[in-house]
Amino acid sequence: MGKVDQLVSLLEKMYSKRGALDKQIADAEKKLVVEAKASTKSAAPAKKTAAKKTAAKKPAAPKPSSKK
C-alpha cells in the first residue's frame, strides 16, 4: 500500500501544479485580450487619418482650358 500512497500524493502534487499553471495561462489570456482590444482601438483612428492624408495628397484634376 505504500507505493499506492506515494502515487496518490504525487498525483495530488501534480494536480496542484497544474492548477497553478492553469491560473497563469488564464491571466495571460486576459492580458492578451485587453492588449488586443487596446491596439485595435488605437489602430482605427490611425487608419482614418491615413485615409484623409492620402485623399489630401491627390493632385487636383486639371481644369479644361476653353480657349476659342
mmCIF file of the N, C-alpha and C atoms, coordinates in Angstrom:
data_MODEL
# 
_entry.id   MODEL 
# 
loop_
_atom_site.group_PDB 
_atom_site.id 
_atom_site.type_symbol 
_atom_site.label_atom_id 
_atom_site.label_alt_id 
_atom_site.label_comp_id 
_atom_site.label_asym_id 
_atom_site.label_entity_id 
_atom_site.label_seq_id 
_atom_site.pdbx_PDB_ins_code 
_atom_site.Cartn_x 
_atom_site.Cartn_y 
_atom_site.Cartn_z 
_atom_site.occupancy 
_atom_site.B_iso_or_equiv 
_atom_site.pdbx_formal_charge 
_atom_site.auth_seq_id 
_atom_site.auth_comp_id 
_atom_site.auth_asym_id 
_atom_site.auth_atom_id 
_atom_site.pdbx_PDB_model_num 
ATOM 1   N N  . MET A 1 1  ? 0.809   -1.202 0.000   1.00 0.00 ? 1  MET A N  1 
ATOM 2   C CA . MET A 1 1  ? 0.000   0.000  0.000   1.00 0.00 ? 1  MET A CA 1 
ATOM 3   C C  . MET A 1 1  ? 0.854   1.269  0.000   1.00 0.00 ? 1  MET A C  1 
ATOM 4   N N  . GLY A 1 2  ? 2.097   1.142  0.421   1.00 0.00 ? 2  GLY A N  1 
ATOM 5   C CA . GLY A 1 2  ? 2.969   2.308  0.475   1.00 0.00 ? 2  GLY A CA 1 
ATOM 6   C C  . GLY A 1 2  ? 3.189   2.921  -0.897  1.00 0.00 ? 2  GLY A C  1 
ATOM 7   N N  . LYS A 1 3  ? 3.285   2.074  -1.907  1.00 0.00 ? 3  LYS A N  1 
ATOM 8   C CA . LYS A 1 3  ? 3.513   2.574  -3.261  1.00 0.00 ? 3  LYS A CA 1 
ATOM 9   C C  . LYS A 1 3  ? 2.279   3.310  -3.779  1.00 0.00 ? 3  LYS A C  1 
ATOM 10  N N  . VAL A 1 4  ? 1.105   2.799  -3.437  1.00 0.00 ? 4  VAL A N  1 
ATOM 11  C CA . VAL A 1 4  ? -0.136  3.443  -3.867  1.00 0.00 ? 4  VAL A CA 1 
ATOM 12  C C  . VAL A 1 4  ? -0.250  4.821  -3.227  1.00 0.00 ? 4  VAL A C  1 
ATOM 13  N N  . ASP A 1 5  ? 0.095   4.920  -1.945  1.00 0.00 ? 5  ASP A N  1 
ATOM 14  C CA . ASP A 1 5  ? 0.045   6.210  -1.250  1.00 0.00 ? 5  ASP A CA 1 
ATOM 15  C C  . ASP A 1 5  ? 1.024   7.204  -1.878  1.00 0.00 ? 5  ASP A C  1 
ATOM 16  N N  . GLN A 1 6  ? 2.189   6.727  -2.242  1.00 0.00 ? 6  GLN A N  1 
ATOM 17  C CA . GLN A 1 6  ? 3.170   7.602  -2.886  1.00 0.00 ? 6  GLN A CA 1 
ATOM 18  C C  . GLN A 1 6  ? 2.643   8.119  -4.224  1.00 0.00 ? 6  GLN A C  1 
ATOM 19  N N  . LEU A 1 7  ? 2.039   7.229  -4.989  1.00 0.00 ? 7  LEU A N  1 
ATOM 20  C CA . LEU A 1 7  ? 1.499   7.643  -6.288  1.00 0.00 ? 7  LEU A CA 1 
ATOM 21  C C  . LEU A 1 7  ? 0.359   8.632  -6.126  1.00 0.00 ? 7  LEU A C  1 
ATOM 22  N N  . VAL A 1 8  ? -0.492  8.402  -5.133  1.00 0.00 ? 8  VAL A N  1 
ATOM 23  C CA . VAL A 1 8  ? -1.604  9.319  -4.893  1.00 0.00 ? 8  VAL A CA 1 
ATOM 24  C C  . VAL A 1 8  ? -1.085  10.688 -4.491  1.00 0.00 ? 8  VAL A C  1 
ATOM 25  N N  . SER A 1 9  ? -0.096  10.728 -3.598  1.00 0.00 ? 9  SER A N  1 
ATOM 26  C CA . SER A 1 9  ? 0.444   12.026 -3.177  1.00 0.00 ? 9  SER A CA 1 
ATOM 27  C C  . SER A 1 9  ? 1.159   12.712 -4.341  1.00 0.00 ? 9  SER A C  1 
ATOM 28  N N  . LEU A 1 10 ? 1.833   11.933 -5.173  1.00 0.00 ? 10 LEU A N  1 
ATOM 29  C CA . LEU A 1 10 ? 2.484   12.500 -6.350  1.00 0.00 ? 10 LEU A CA 1 
ATOM 30  C C  . LEU A 1 10 ? 1.455   13.103 -7.302  1.00 0.00 ? 10 LEU A C  1 
ATOM 31  N N  . LEU A 1 11 ? 0.354   12.389 -7.515  1.00 0.00 ? 11 LEU A N  1 
ATOM 32  C CA . LEU A 1 11 ? -0.705  12.912 -8.381  1.00 0.00 ? 11 LEU A CA 1 
ATOM 33  C C  . LEU A 1 11 ? -1.311  14.177 -7.804  1.00 0.00 ? 11 LEU A C  1 
ATOM 34  N N  . GLU A 1 12 ? -1.502  14.235 -6.506  1.00 0.00 ? 12 GLU A N  1 
ATOM 35  C CA . GLU A 1 12 ? -2.059  15.435 -5.872  1.00 0.00 ? 12 GLU A CA 1 
ATOM 36  C C  . GLU A 1 12 ? -1.138  16.630 -6.086  1.00 0.00 ? 12 GLU A C  1 
ATOM 37  N N  . LYS A 1 13 ? 0.168   16.411 -5.950  1.00 0.00 ? 13 LYS A N  1 
ATOM 38  C CA . LYS A 1 13 ? 1.130   17.493 -6.174  1.00 0.00 ? 13 LYS A CA 1 
ATOM 39  C C  . LYS A 1 13 ? 1.079   17.963 -7.628  1.00 0.00 ? 13 LYS A C  1 
ATOM 40  N N  . MET A 1 14 ? 0.992   17.000 -8.526  1.00 0.00 ? 14 MET A N  1 
ATOM 41  C CA . MET A 1 14 ? 0.955   17.361 -9.949  1.00 0.00 ? 14 MET A CA 1 
ATOM 42  C C  . MET A 1 14 ? -0.311  18.128 -10.286 1.00 0.00 ? 14 MET A C  1 
ATOM 43  N N  . TYR A 1 15 ? -1.435  17.727 -9.708  1.00 0.00 ? 15 TYR A N  1 
ATOM 44  C CA . TYR A 1 15 ? -2.683  18.435 -9.959  1.00 0.00 ? 15 TYR A CA 1 
ATOM 45  C C  . TYR A 1 15 ? -2.638  19.853 -9.390  1.00 0.00 ? 15 TYR A C  1 
ATOM 46  N N  . SER A 1 16 ? -1.997  20.030 -8.253  1.00 0.00 ? 16 SER A N  1 
ATOM 47  C CA . SER A 1 16 ? -1.899  21.378 -7.697  1.00 0.00 ? 16 SER A CA 1 
ATOM 48  C C  . SER A 1 16 ? -1.017  22.258 -8.584  1.00 0.00 ? 16 SER A C  1 
ATOM 49  N N  . LYS A 1 17 ? 0.065   21.693 -9.121  1.00 0.00 ? 17 LYS A N  1 
ATOM 50  C CA . LYS A 1 17 ? 0.922   22.443 -10.045 1.00 0.00 ? 17 LYS A CA 1 
ATOM 51  C C  . LYS A 1 17 ? 0.155   22.787 -11.318 1.00 0.00 ? 17 LYS A C  1 
ATOM 52  N N  . ARG A 1 18 ? -0.640  21.830 -11.782 1.00 0.00 ? 18 ARG A N  1 
ATOM 53  C CA . ARG A 1 18 ? -1.427  22.067 -12.989 1.00 0.00 ? 18 ARG A CA 1 
ATOM 54  C C  . ARG A 1 18 ? -2.449  23.171 -12.762 1.00 0.00 ? 18 ARG A C  1 
ATOM 55  N N  . GLY A 1 19 ? -3.043  23.196 -11.575 1.00 0.00 ? 19 GLY A N  1 
ATOM 56  C CA . GLY A 1 19 ? -3.997  24.259 -11.247 1.00 0.00 ? 19 GLY A CA 1 
ATOM 57  C C  . GLY A 1 19 ? -3.330  25.625 -11.267 1.00 0.00 ? 19 GLY A C  1 
ATOM 58  N N  . ALA A 1 20 ? -2.114  25.697 -10.714 1.00 0.00 ? 20 ALA A N  1 
ATOM 59  C CA . ALA A 1 20 ? -1.382  26.960 -10.715 1.00 0.00 ? 20 ALA A CA 1 
ATOM 60  C C  . ALA A 1 20 ? -1.044  27.395 -12.135 1.00 0.00 ? 20 ALA A C  1 
ATOM 61  N N  . LEU A 1 21 ? -0.654  26.446 -12.971 1.00 0.00 ? 21 LEU A N  1 
ATOM 62  C CA . LEU A 1 21 ? -0.345  26.773 -14.371 1.00 0.00 ? 21 LEU A CA 1 
ATOM 63  C C  . LEU A 1 21 ? -1.599  27.214 -15.124 1.00 0.00 ? 21 LEU A C  1 
ATOM 64  N N  . ASP A 1 22 ? -2.718  26.569 -14.842 1.00 0.00 ? 22 ASP A N  1 
ATOM 65  C CA . ASP A 1 22 ? -3.970  26.977 -15.483 1.00 0.00 ? 22 ASP A CA 1 
ATOM 66  C C  . ASP A 1 22 ? -4.320  28.422 -15.134 1.00 0.00 ? 22 ASP A C  1 
ATOM 67  N N  . LYS A 1 23 ? -4.079  28.804 -13.880 1.00 0.00 ? 23 LYS A N  1 
ATOM 68  C CA . LYS A 1 23 ? -4.343  30.191 -13.472 1.00 0.00 ? 23 LYS A CA 1 
ATOM 69  C C  . LYS A 1 23 ? -3.426  31.158 -14.210 1.00 0.00 ? 23 LYS A C  1 
ATOM 70  N N  . GLN A 1 24 ? -2.152  30.787 -14.349 1.00 0.00 ? 24 GLN A N  1 
ATOM 71  C CA . GLN A 1 24 ? -1.212  31.644 -15.068 1.00 0.00 ? 24 GLN A CA 1 
ATOM 72  C C  . GLN A 1 24 ? -1.618  31.793 -16.537 1.00 0.00 ? 24 GLN A C  1 
ATOM 73  N N  . ILE A 1 25 ? -2.065  30.697 -17.123 1.00 0.00 ? 25 ILE A N  1 
ATOM 74  C CA . ILE A 1 25 ? -2.485  30.733 -18.524 1.00 0.00 ? 25 ILE A CA 1 
ATOM 75  C C  . ILE A 1 25 ? -3.711  31.621 -18.678 1.00 0.00 ? 25 ILE A C  1 
ATOM 76  N N  . ALA A 1 26 ? -4.668  31.497 -17.768 1.00 0.00 ? 26 ALA A N  1 
ATOM 77  C CA . ALA A 1 26 ? -5.878  32.314 -17.837 1.00 0.00 ? 26 ALA A CA 1 
ATOM 78  C C  . ALA A 1 26 ? -5.545  33.792 -17.683 1.00 0.00 ? 26 ALA A C  1 
ATOM 79  N N  . ASP A 1 27 ? -4.631  34.120 -16.765 1.00 0.00 ? 27 ASP A N  1 
ATOM 80  C CA . ASP A 1 27 ? -4.224  35.516 -16.593 1.00 0.00 ? 27 ASP A CA 1 
ATOM 81  C C  . ASP A 1 27 ? -3.548  36.059 -17.842 1.00 0.00 ? 27 ASP A C  1 
ATOM 82  N N  . ALA A 1 28 ? -2.692  35.253 -18.445 1.00 0.00 ? 28 ALA A N  1 
ATOM 83  C CA . ALA A 1 28 ? -2.001  35.690 -19.666 1.00 0.00 ? 28 ALA A CA 1 
ATOM 84  C C  . ALA A 1 28 ? -2.992  35.905 -20.801 1.00 0.00 ? 28 ALA A C  1 
ATOM 85  N N  . GLU A 1 29 ? -4.005  35.032 -20.897 1.00 0.00 ? 29 GLU A N  1 
ATOM 86  C CA . GLU A 1 29 ? -5.022  35.196 -21.944 1.00 0.00 ? 29 GLU A CA 1 
ATOM 87  C C  . GLU A 1 29 ? -5.814  36.473 -21.731 1.00 0.00 ? 29 GLU A C  1 
ATOM 88  N N  . LYS A 1 30 ? -6.161  36.779 -20.484 1.00 0.00 ? 30 LYS A N  1 
ATOM 89  C CA . LYS A 1 30 ? -6.895  38.014 -20.198 1.00 0.00 ? 30 LYS A CA 1 
ATOM 90  C C  . LYS A 1 30 ? -6.084  39.237 -20.592 1.00 0.00 ? 30 LYS A C  1 
ATOM 91  N N  . LYS A 1 31 ? -4.788  39.227 -20.250 1.00 0.00 ? 31 LYS A N  1 
ATOM 92  C CA . LYS A 1 31 ? -3.921  40.354 -20.606 1.00 0.00 ? 31 LYS A CA 1 
ATOM 93  C C  . LYS A 1 31 ? -3.827  40.508 -22.120 1.00 0.00 ? 31 LYS A C  1 
ATOM 94  N N  . LEU A 1 32 ? -3.744  39.386 -22.811 1.00 0.00 ? 32 LEU A N  1 
ATOM 95  C CA . LEU A 1 32 ? -3.652  39.413 -24.268 1.00 0.00 ? 32 LEU A CA 1 
ATOM 96  C C  . LEU A 1 32 ? -4.919  40.003 -24.885 1.00 0.00 ? 32 LEU A C  1 
ATOM 97  N N  . VAL A 1 33 ? -6.076  39.627 -24.360 1.00 0.00 ? 33 VAL A N  1 
ATOM 98  C CA . VAL A 1 33 ? -7.334  40.151 -24.873 1.00 0.00 ? 33 VAL A CA 1 
ATOM 99  C C  . VAL A 1 33 ? -7.408  41.655 -24.650 1.00 0.00 ? 33 VAL A C  1 
ATOM 100 N N  . VAL A 1 34 ? -7.023  42.107 -23.466 1.00 0.00 ? 34 VAL A N  1 
ATOM 101 C CA . VAL A 1 34 ? -7.059  43.540 -23.165 1.00 0.00 ? 34 VAL A CA 1 
ATOM 102 C C  . VAL A 1 34 ? -6.120  44.299 -24.096 1.00 0.00 ? 34 VAL A C  1 
ATOM 103 N N  . GLU A 1 35 ? -4.927  43.755 -24.304 1.00 0.00 ? 35 GLU A N  1 
ATOM 104 C CA . GLU A 1 35 ? -3.957  44.417 -25.180 1.00 0.00 ? 35 GLU A CA 1 
ATOM 105 C C  . GLU A 1 35 ? -4.437  44.442 -26.627 1.00 0.00 ? 35 GLU A C  1 
ATOM 106 N N  . ALA A 1 36 ? -5.059  43.360 -27.066 1.00 0.00 ? 36 ALA A N  1 
ATOM 107 C CA . ALA A 1 36 ? -5.560  43.301 -28.437 1.00 0.00 ? 36 ALA A CA 1 
ATOM 108 C C  . ALA A 1 36 ? -6.674  44.315 -28.644 1.00 0.00 ? 36 ALA A C  1 
ATOM 109 N N  . LYS A 1 37 ? -7.565  44.437 -27.669 1.00 0.00 ? 37 LYS A N  1 
ATOM 110 C CA . LYS A 1 37 ? -8.646  45.418 -27.780 1.00 0.00 ? 37 LYS A CA 1 
ATOM 111 C C  . LYS A 1 37 ? -8.091  46.831 -27.799 1.00 0.00 ? 37 LYS A C  1 
ATOM 112 N N  . ALA A 1 38 ? -7.093  47.091 -26.971 1.00 0.00 ? 38 ALA A N  1 
ATOM 113 C CA . ALA A 1 38 ? -6.496  48.424 -26.923 1.00 0.00 ? 38 ALA A CA 1 
ATOM 114 C C  . ALA A 1 38 ? -5.793  48.755 -28.228 1.00 0.00 ? 38 ALA A C  1 
ATOM 115 N N  . SER A 1 39 ? -5.129  47.779 -28.822 1.00 0.00 ? 39 SER A N  1 
ATOM 116 C CA . SER A 1 39 ? -4.412  48.057 -30.067 1.00 0.00 ? 39 SER A CA 1 
ATOM 117 C C  . SER A 1 39 ? -5.373  48.264 -31.224 1.00 0.00 ? 39 SER A C  1 
ATOM 118 N N  . THR A 1 40 ? -6.511  47.586 -31.229 1.00 0.00 ? 40 THR A N  1 
ATOM 119 C CA . THR A 1 40 ? -7.470  47.805 -32.314 1.00 0.00 ? 40 THR A CA 1 
ATOM 120 C C  . THR A 1 40 ? -8.140  49.161 -32.179 1.00 0.00 ? 40 THR A C  1 
ATOM 121 N N  . LYS A 1 41 ? -8.341  49.612 -30.945 1.00 0.00 ? 41 LYS A N  1 
ATOM 122 C CA . LYS A 1 41 ? -8.935  50.939 -30.749 1.00 0.00 ? 41 LYS A CA 1 
ATOM 123 C C  . LYS A 1 41 ? -7.984  52.023 -31.208 1.00 0.00 ? 41 LYS A C  1 
ATOM 124 N N  . SER A 1 42 ? -6.706  51.870 -30.927 1.00 0.00 ? 42 SER A N  1 
ATOM 125 C CA . SER A 1 42 ? -5.741  52.898 -31.319 1.00 0.00 ? 42 SER A CA 1 
ATOM 126 C C  . SER A 1 42 ? -5.420  52.810 -32.812 1.00 0.00 ? 42 SER A C  1 
ATOM 127 N N  . ALA A 1 43 ? -5.567  51.648 -33.408 1.00 0.00 ? 43 ALA A N  1 
ATOM 128 C CA . ALA A 1 43 ? -5.268  51.491 -34.827 1.00 0.00 ? 43 ALA A CA 1 
ATOM 129 C C  . ALA A 1 43 ? -6.386  52.064 -35.692 1.00 0.00 ? 43 ALA A C  1 
ATOM 130 N N  . ALA A 1 44 ? -7.611  52.026 -35.231 1.00 0.00 ? 44 ALA A N  1 
ATOM 131 C CA . ALA A 1 44 ? -8.737  52.519 -36.027 1.00 0.00 ? 44 ALA A CA 1 
ATOM 132 C C  . ALA A 1 44 ? -8.609  54.007 -36.341 1.00 0.00 ? 44 ALA A C  1 
ATOM 133 N N  . PRO A 1 45 ? -8.328  54.878 -35.367 1.00 0.00 ? 45 PRO A N  1 
ATOM 134 C CA . PRO A 1 45 ? -8.162  56.294 -35.711 1.00 0.00 ? 45 PRO A CA 1 
ATOM 135 C C  . PRO A 1 45 ? -6.959  56.528 -36.624 1.00 0.00 ? 45 PRO A C  1 
ATOM 136 N N  . ALA A 1 46 ? -5.927  55.747 -36.479 1.00 0.00 ? 46 ALA A N  1 
ATOM 137 C CA . ALA A 1 46 ? -4.747  55.922 -37.328 1.00 0.00 ? 46 ALA A CA 1 
ATOM 138 C C  . ALA A 1 46 ? -5.092  55.615 -38.773 1.00 0.00 ? 46 ALA A C  1 
ATOM 139 N N  . LYS A 1 47 ? -5.922  54.614 -39.003 1.00 0.00 ? 47 LYS A N  1 
ATOM 140 C CA . LYS A 1 47 ? -6.322  54.281 -40.371 1.00 0.00 ? 47 LYS A CA 1 
ATOM 141 C C  . LYS A 1 47 ? -7.147  55.409 -40.961 1.00 0.00 ? 47 LYS A C  1 
ATOM 142 N N  . LYS A 1 48 ? -8.019  56.003 -40.173 1.00 0.00 ? 48 LYS A N  1 
ATOM 143 C CA . LYS A 1 48 ? -8.853  57.095 -40.687 1.00 0.00 ? 48 LYS A CA 1 
ATOM 144 C C  . LYS A 1 48 ? -8.007  58.306 -41.051 1.00 0.00 ? 48 LYS A C  1 
ATOM 145 N N  . THR A 1 49 ? -7.048  58.653 -40.212 1.00 0.00 ? 49 THR A N  1 
ATOM 146 C CA . THR A 1 49 ? -6.210  59.811 -40.520 1.00 0.00 ? 49 THR A CA 1 
ATOM 147 C C  . THR A 1 49 ? -5.323  59.526 -41.722 1.00 0.00 ? 49 THR A C  1 
ATOM 148 N N  . ALA A 1 50 ? -4.883  58.296 -41.871 1.00 0.00 ? 50 ALA A N  1 
ATOM 149 C CA . ALA A 1 50 ? -4.065  57.948 -43.032 1.00 0.00 ? 50 ALA A CA 1 
ATOM 150 C C  . ALA A 1 50 ? -4.890  58.069 -44.310 1.00 0.00 ? 50 ALA A C  1 
ATOM 151 N N  . ALA A 1 51 ? -6.155  57.679 -44.241 1.00 0.00 ? 51 ALA A N  1 
ATOM 152 C CA . ALA A 1 51 ? -7.018  57.797 -45.414 1.00 0.00 ? 51 ALA A CA 1 
ATOM 153 C C  . ALA A 1 51 ? -7.240  59.257 -45.764 1.00 0.00 ? 51 ALA A C  1 
ATOM 154 N N  . LYS A 1 52 ? -7.389  60.096 -44.758 1.00 0.00 ? 52 LYS A N  1 
ATOM 155 C CA . LYS A 1 52 ? -7.582  61.527 -45.009 1.00 0.00 ? 52 LYS A CA 1 
ATOM 156 C C  . LYS A 1 52 ? -6.327  62.135 -45.628 1.00 0.00 ? 52 LYS A C  1 
ATOM 157 N N  . LYS A 1 53 ? -5.159  61.719 -45.161 1.00 0.00 ? 53 LYS A N  1 
ATOM 158 C CA . LYS A 1 53 ? -3.903  62.255 -45.695 1.00 0.00 ? 53 LYS A CA 1 
ATOM 159 C C  . LYS A 1 53 ? -3.714  61.853 -47.152 1.00 0.00 ? 53 LYS A C  1 
ATOM 160 N N  . THR A 1 54 ? -4.035  60.615 -47.496 1.00 0.00 ? 54 THR A N  1 
ATOM 161 C CA . THR A 1 54 ? -3.868  60.187 -48.881 1.00 0.00 ? 54 THR A CA 1 
ATOM 162 C C  . THR A 1 54 ? -4.863  60.893 -49.783 1.00 0.00 ? 54 THR A C  1 
ATOM 163 N N  . ALA A 1 55 ? -6.053  61.151 -49.260 1.00 0.00 ? 55 ALA A N  1 
ATOM 164 C CA . ALA A 1 55 ? -7.043  61.870 -50.056 1.00 0.00 ? 55 ALA A CA 1 
ATOM 165 C C  . ALA A 1 55 ? -6.587  63.305 -50.285 1.00 0.00 ? 55 ALA A C  1 
ATOM 166 N N  . ALA A 1 56 ? -5.947  63.890 -49.308 1.00 0.00 ? 56 ALA A N  1 
ATOM 167 C CA . ALA A 1 56 ? -5.486  65.271 -49.434 1.00 0.00 ? 56 ALA A CA 1 
ATOM 168 C C  . ALA A 1 56 ? -4.292  65.365 -50.380 1.00 0.00 ? 56 ALA A C  1 
ATOM 169 N N  . LYS A 1 57 ? -3.508  64.328 -50.491 1.00 0.00 ? 57 LYS A N  1 
ATOM 170 C CA . LYS A 1 57 ? -2.317  64.369 -51.334 1.00 0.00 ? 57 LYS A CA 1 
ATOM 171 C C  . LYS A 1 57 ? -2.615  64.168 -52.811 1.00 0.00 ? 57 LYS A C  1 
ATOM 172 N N  . LYS A 1 58 ? -3.810  63.723 -53.171 1.00 0.00 ? 58 LYS A N  1 
ATOM 173 C CA . LYS A 1 58 ? -4.135  63.503 -54.578 1.00 0.00 ? 58 LYS A CA 1 
ATOM 174 C C  . LYS A 1 58 ? -4.139  64.841 -55.305 1.00 0.00 ? 58 LYS A C  1 
ATOM 175 N N  . PRO A 1 59 ? -3.492  64.922 -56.439 1.00 0.00 ? 59 PRO A N  1 
ATOM 176 C CA . PRO A 1 59 ? -3.471  66.193 -57.168 1.00 0.00 ? 59 PRO A CA 1 
ATOM 177 C C  . PRO A 1 59 ? -4.852  66.488 -57.759 1.00 0.00 ? 59 PRO A C  1 
ATOM 178 N N  . ALA A 1 60 ? -5.150  67.746 -57.831 1.00 0.00 ? 60 ALA A N  1 
ATOM 179 C CA . ALA A 1 60 ? -6.431  68.167 -58.394 1.00 0.00 ? 60 ALA A CA 1 
ATOM 180 C C  . ALA A 1 60 ? -6.429  67.904 -59.896 1.00 0.00 ? 60 ALA A C  1 
ATOM 181 N N  . ALA A 1 61 ? -7.571  67.537 -60.397 1.00 0.00 ? 61 ALA A N  1 
ATOM 182 C CA . ALA A 1 61 ? -7.697  67.279 -61.834 1.00 0.00 ? 61 ALA A CA 1 
ATOM 183 C C  . ALA A 1 61 ? -7.518  68.599 -62.578 1.00 0.00 ? 61 ALA A C  1 
ATOM 184 N N  . PRO A 1 62 ? -6.769  68.590 -63.661 1.00 0.00 ? 62 PRO A N  1 
ATOM 185 C CA . PRO A 1 62 ? -6.565  69.844 -64.413 1.00 0.00 ? 62 PRO A CA 1 
ATOM 186 C C  . PRO A 1 62 ? -7.894  70.315 -65.015 1.00 0.00 ? 62 PRO A C  1 
ATOM 187 N N  . LYS A 1 63 ? -8.096  71.595 -64.882 1.00 0.00 ? 63 LYS A N  1 
ATOM 188 C CA . LYS A 1 63 ? -9.324  72.182 -65.444 1.00 0.00 ? 63 LYS A CA 1 
ATOM 189 C C  . LYS A 1 63 ? -9.152  72.336 -66.945 1.00 0.00 ? 63 LYS A C  1 
ATOM 190 N N  . PRO A 1 64 ? -10.181 71.962 -67.682 1.00 0.00 ? 64 PRO A N  1 
ATOM 191 C CA . PRO A 1 64 ? -10.071 72.123 -69.140 1.00 0.00 ? 64 PRO A CA 1 
ATOM 192 C C  . PRO A 1 64 ? -10.027 73.623 -69.500 1.00 0.00 ? 64 PRO A C  1 
ATOM 193 N N  . SER A 1 65 ? -9.079  73.956 -70.326 1.00 0.00 ? 65 SER A N  1 
ATOM 194 C CA . SER A 1 65 ? -8.983  75.358 -70.728 1.00 0.00 ? 65 SER A CA 1 
ATOM 195 C C  . SER A 1 65 ? -9.852  75.571 -71.959 1.00 0.00 ? 65 SER A C  1 
ATOM 196 N N  . SER A 1 66 ? -10.607 76.587 -71.882 1.00 0.00 ? 66 SER A N  1 
ATOM 197 C CA . SER A 1 66 ? -11.513 76.860 -73.017 1.00 0.00 ? 66 SER A CA 1 
ATOM 198 C C  . SER A 1 66 ? -10.993 78.087 -73.758 1.00 0.00 ? 66 SER A C  1 
ATOM 199 N N  . LYS A 1 67 ? -10.066 77.874 -74.655 1.00 0.00 ? 67 LYS A N  1 
ATOM 200 C CA . LYS A 1 67 ? -9.540  78.966 -75.498 1.00 0.00 ? 67 LYS A CA 1 
ATOM 201 C C  . LYS A 1 67 ? -10.156 78.809 -76.870 1.00 0.00 ? 67 LYS A C  1 
ATOM 202 N N  . LYS A 1 68 ? -10.859 79.806 -77.252 1.00 0.00 ? 68 LYS A N  1 
ATOM 203 C CA . LYS A 1 68 ? -11.521 79.753 -78.565 1.00 0.00 ? 68 LYS A CA 1 
ATOM 204 C C  . LYS A 1 68 ? -11.028 80.826 -79.468 1.00 0.00 ? 68 LYS A C  1 
# 
